[in-house]
């Protein structure tokens, strides 16, 4: 069967332009506004834009956006001003704004045409006022948009640039090229994948010829006549050879765009009945004709979490499909870190359900019918029985369902990929339910501290992995970013997010390709045991609100840990609850360690001449809080002993061997503190990386000088009354008292809530030594496992670990290797190996 690719470029053939190419060679003009490019610009102005204004051909549309936005920003560029951009657009739009010296400000889109919402723009103007230097709406997927309000913005002095990348060939309501005669810059793409397909290029049009002339000057290094820059500039010129291709495409564009419109009509006809029943939803088109690069529609809400499986099913039948633009800009790591985002609920909904289907020059209406039939079959195969009257998922039984696709859940998948078991798991029937838009990142990126896992540990997830896509991440930009921190005291957690996302994407692709299910933007609400010994899990889509039941033979709870203020307040310190000692001066350790926590601390001690800060706890998070305070820039005004750490257990540093410990001058350990498998000293109890360095300093190991700003106060060695007085006298008290497991509500066959060990007060365990979830009596809950922060597994036996350790073992390496593999073996039924 013939393949139907999503995009099949058919630009004019240079091989048929021998005479024209010879003419370029004879003239010896290859760029710099030669006659071919100038001729194309004039022809485009006449044929497409009715002779109004002027056109500038550029090397690509992104350069065109950069020029136009930089001009629109004027003297406000580089001064912390915003470019207002819809969240549902291609990354190039926001990148261009950044290169032009503005910060992307993301707003929501209209649920009908998926273009920038007038109401969302109005709210942004009300909130940010004159900080918005430019507005850059996107004509979504080659459709037109109403330019009336953008003319109004321009009239009141706001810079306007229209990203019409896919719209060259689109007609407005009056039958003119969309954007003809506009008073601002309209930027179109001529990339090979667009309807106006060349090899590469862009076209900027405006009804204002003076504006085009200014952009022309900017496209040539800011030169105006001579070779002296008179303003901002870059090299954005289209070469003569590509001008030939563009000129030839100009003669073809009308027929190409009209043909694609016929395919659009065929799609809407074939799926129209389903759309009427709230099944597939189509983009509302503005104007009389779009220029369709591909067909875009929204899946029924019940399928939002099954899109990847649907795409893979279509691919198996030779049909290309994708999900433009998902994740949307507000979900992409770079723009979360370098932009500002308003609430984006419609973007969330559209991005969760959007599906891109083929529309190519060579397709026929019969091809469209084939695609539509395959789409309906793919939806049915993903779990719903029929359309449009779809049944809720519930008949299919997954072999295993992982609740949580953050760092712990993906660590389990990584362990499976390392042992060549991931494909077997997926083929056996694996499902992953994750509340985020992607797998991998969880909440790690929201913390302002460095990791307690080394860069080398992060990289072991991918280095030498048997799956090529995962192994390639070692050289991926995100992998290189993590690797830059090799040999240092951890990786800033915010810098790990792109790598975790990239790893999660590869793992999700393997699962989906081999028959598994990855349901993102979804919450597991509860699970009930059925009479046939199956777990029925209620899953709610976070975007659509749709609730369905997913059935699985086994569950893995990988939902991480949490720190509730109420639990911190009830902790007993020196015979009194911490809440009674600290009152409103209390900050939870988790809140302090997140981005913005240090700023909140600064606000609390502002104006205090000699502030005193108490950290209660001896965990890694407590030491991380101390390190964050001590290295704050600008430095906090702390005098001698102003920062005090109150801890119960001795602070122990990790060492790779007893010999290394003694060579460093540390001898406070015995045989029970050495791991019999690895030979490590305090393998589990010992602090590592940045926390370890601080402990070594404060203990004075090897002649190290303690930081005079900090004091160690061990509870039990200091008079309780003195400790109470010190904490009561502190200006801020940080309760860094570890984490509790976040357990999924489980119900038995009779419908009664199962009391879990994790529900107990304090910092209880979630699992036993085989990573099986345990109830309040310590008995394993059938078919349920747990992994991740605060789960409470303590390595022993062949997994190693010192005999003296009595806490909880948390560690990325353990999850990606021994602990993760233990669970994988049990999911695959290899019990004997798992508990050996």
PDB file of N, CA, C and O in Angstrom, residues 512-534:
ATOM      1  N   UNK A 512       4.738   3.304  23.392  1.00  0.00           N
ATOM      2  CA  UNK A 512       3.612   3.434  22.461  1.00  0.00           C
ATOM      3  C   UNK A 512       3.837   2.625  21.195  1.00  0.00           C
ATOM      4  O   UNK A 512       2.910   2.011  20.661  1.00  0.00           O
ATOM      5  N   UNK A 513       5.082   2.603  20.699  1.00  0.00           N
ATOM      6  CA  UNK A 513       5.386   1.870  19.465  1.00  0.00           C
ATOM      7  C   UNK A 513       5.150   0.376  19.610  1.00  0.00           C
ATOM      8  O   UNK A 513       4.787  -0.305  18.640  1.00  0.00           O
ATOM      9  N   UNK A 514       5.315  -0.125  20.816  1.00  0.00           N
ATOM     10  CA  UNK A 514       5.190  -1.569  21.032  1.00  0.00           C
ATOM     11  C   UNK A 514       3.889  -1.950  21.746  1.00  0.00           C
ATOM     12  O   UNK A 514       3.826  -2.962  22.453  1.00  0.00           O
ATOM     13  N   UNK A 515       2.873  -1.134  21.541  1.00  0.00           N
ATOM     14  CA  UNK A 515       1.540  -1.511  21.978  1.00  0.00           C
ATOM     15  C   UNK A 515       1.111  -1.010  23.331  1.00  0.00           C
ATOM     16  O   UNK A 515      -0.010  -1.290  23.764  1.00  0.00           O
ATOM     17  N   UNK A 516       1.974  -0.263  24.024  1.00  0.00           N
ATOM     18  CA  UNK A 516       1.592   0.278  25.318  1.00  0.00           C
ATOM     19  C   UNK A 516       0.793   1.564  25.179  1.00  0.00           C
ATOM     20  O   UNK A 516       0.565   2.071  24.084  1.00  0.00           O
ATOM     21  N   UNK A 517       0.366   2.092  26.311  1.00  0.00           N
ATOM     22  CA  UNK A 517      -0.443   3.310  26.339  1.00  0.00           C
ATOM     23  C   UNK A 517       0.240   4.335  27.228  1.00  0.00           C
ATOM     24  O   UNK A 517       0.664   4.012  28.340  1.00  0.00           O
ATOM     25  N   UNK A 518       0.355   5.570  26.739  1.00  0.00           N
ATOM     26  CA  UNK A 518       0.892   6.676  27.529  1.00  0.00           C
ATOM     27  C   UNK A 518      -0.191   7.745  27.590  1.00  0.00           C
ATOM     28  O   UNK A 518      -0.501   8.379  26.578  1.00  0.00           O
ATOM     29  N   UNK A 519      -0.778   7.925  28.756  1.00  0.00           N
ATOM     30  CA  UNK A 519      -1.848   8.899  28.945  1.00  0.00           C
ATOM     31  C   UNK A 519      -1.295  10.080  29.732  1.00  0.00           C
ATOM     32  O   UNK A 519      -1.099   9.993  30.949  1.00  0.00           O
ATOM     33  N   UNK A 520      -1.002  11.165  29.040  1.00  0.00           N
ATOM     34  CA  UNK A 520      -0.482  12.360  29.701  1.00  0.00           C
ATOM     35  C   UNK A 520      -1.630  13.301  30.050  1.00  0.00           C
ATOM     36  O   UNK A 520      -2.772  13.096  29.669  1.00  0.00           O
ATOM     37  N   UNK A 521      -1.289  14.364  30.796  1.00  0.00           N
ATOM     38  CA  UNK A 521      -2.284  15.323  31.291  1.00  0.00           C
ATOM     39  C   UNK A 521      -3.442  14.603  31.977  1.00  0.00           C
ATOM     40  O   UNK A 521      -4.601  14.988  31.871  1.00  0.00           O
ATOM     41  N   UNK A 522      -3.115  13.560  32.692  1.00  0.00           N
ATOM     42  CA  UNK A 522      -4.148  12.731  33.313  1.00  0.00           C
ATOM     43  C   UNK A 522      -3.776  12.406  34.753  1.00  0.00           C
ATOM     44  O   UNK A 522      -2.605  12.166  35.064  1.00  0.00           O
ATOM     45  N   UNK A 523      -4.781  12.395  35.623  1.00  0.00           N
ATOM     46  CA  UNK A 523      -4.610  12.040  37.034  1.00  0.00           C
ATOM     47  C   UNK A 523      -5.288  10.714  37.322  1.00  0.00           C
ATOM     48  O   UNK A 523      -6.442  10.510  36.923  1.00  0.00           O
ATOM     49  N   UNK A 524      -4.583   9.831  38.014  1.00  0.00           N
ATOM     50  CA  UNK A 524      -5.238   8.642  38.573  1.00  0.00           C
ATOM     51  C   UNK A 524      -5.901   9.085  39.871  1.00  0.00           C
ATOM     52  O   UNK A 524      -5.244   9.578  40.787  1.00  0.00           O
ATOM     53  N   UNK A 525      -7.205   8.932  39.953  1.00  0.00           N
ATOM     54  CA  UNK A 525      -7.972   9.423  41.100  1.00  0.00           C
ATOM     55  C   UNK A 525      -8.019   8.391  42.213  1.00  0.00           C
ATOM     56  O   UNK A 525      -7.816   8.704  43.393  1.00  0.00           O
ATOM     57  N   UNK A 526      -8.262   7.149  41.865  1.00  0.00           N
ATOM     58  CA  UNK A 526      -8.348   6.066  42.844  1.00  0.00           C
ATOM     59  C   UNK A 526      -8.292   4.748  42.091  1.00  0.00           C
ATOM     60  O   UNK A 526      -8.425   4.705  40.860  1.00  0.00           O
ATOM     61  N   UNK A 527      -8.087   3.660  42.837  1.00  0.00           N
ATOM     62  CA  UNK A 527      -8.099   2.320  42.243  1.00  0.00           C
ATOM     63  C   UNK A 527      -8.898   1.381  43.134  1.00  0.00           C
ATOM     64  O   UNK A 527      -8.779   1.422  44.368  1.00  0.00           O
ATOM     65  N   UNK A 528      -9.718   0.551  42.509  1.00  0.00           N
ATOM     66  CA  UNK A 528     -10.563  -0.401  43.244  1.00  0.00           C
ATOM     67  C   UNK A 528     -10.268  -1.826  42.773  1.00  0.00           C
ATOM     68  O   UNK A 528     -10.143  -2.085  41.581  1.00  0.00           O
ATOM     69  N   UNK A 529     -10.180  -2.717  43.735  1.00  0.00           N
ATOM     70  CA  UNK A 529      -9.955  -4.127  43.440  1.00  0.00           C
ATOM     71  C   UNK A 529     -11.264  -4.746  42.995  1.00  0.00           C
ATOM     72  O   UNK A 529     -12.313  -4.550  43.638  1.00  0.00           O
ATOM     73  N   UNK A 530     -11.252  -5.473  41.884  1.00  0.00           N
ATOM     74  CA  UNK A 530     -12.468  -6.101  41.376  1.00  0.00           C
ATOM     75  C   UNK A 530     -12.477  -7.590  41.742  1.00  0.00           C
ATOM     76  O   UNK A 530     -11.483  -8.143  42.202  1.00  0.00           O
ATOM     77  N   UNK A 531     -13.609  -8.206  41.539  1.00  0.00           N
ATOM     78  CA  UNK A 531     -13.753  -9.604  41.936  1.00  0.00           C
ATOM     79  C   UNK A 531     -12.873 -10.539  41.105  1.00  0.00           C
ATOM     80  O   UNK A 531     -12.606 -11.673  41.511  1.00  0.00           O
ATOM     81  N   UNK A 532     -12.450 -10.079  39.924  1.00  0.00           N
ATOM     82  CA  UNK A 532     -11.561 -10.900  39.105  1.00  0.00           C
ATOM     83  C   UNK A 532     -10.094 -10.541  39.334  1.00  0.00           C
ATOM     84  O   UNK A 532      -9.231 -10.770  38.481  1.00  0.00           O
ATOM     85  N   UNK A 533      -9.794  -9.925  40.514  1.00  0.00           N
ATOM     86  CA  UNK A 533      -8.413  -9.594  40.927  1.00  0.00           C
ATOM     87  C   UNK A 533      -7.735  -8.623  39.972  1.00  0.00           C
ATOM     88  O   UNK A 533      -6.525  -8.713  39.721  1.00  0.00           O
ATOM     89  N   UNK A 534      -8.503  -7.697  39.460  1.00  0.00           N
ATOM     90  CA  UNK A 534      -7.992  -6.638  38.593  1.00  0.00           C
ATOM     91  C   UNK A 534      -8.153  -5.312  39.330  1.00  0.00           C
ATOM     92  O   UNK A 534      -9.094  -5.124  40.104  1.00  0.00           O
TER      93      UNK A 534
END
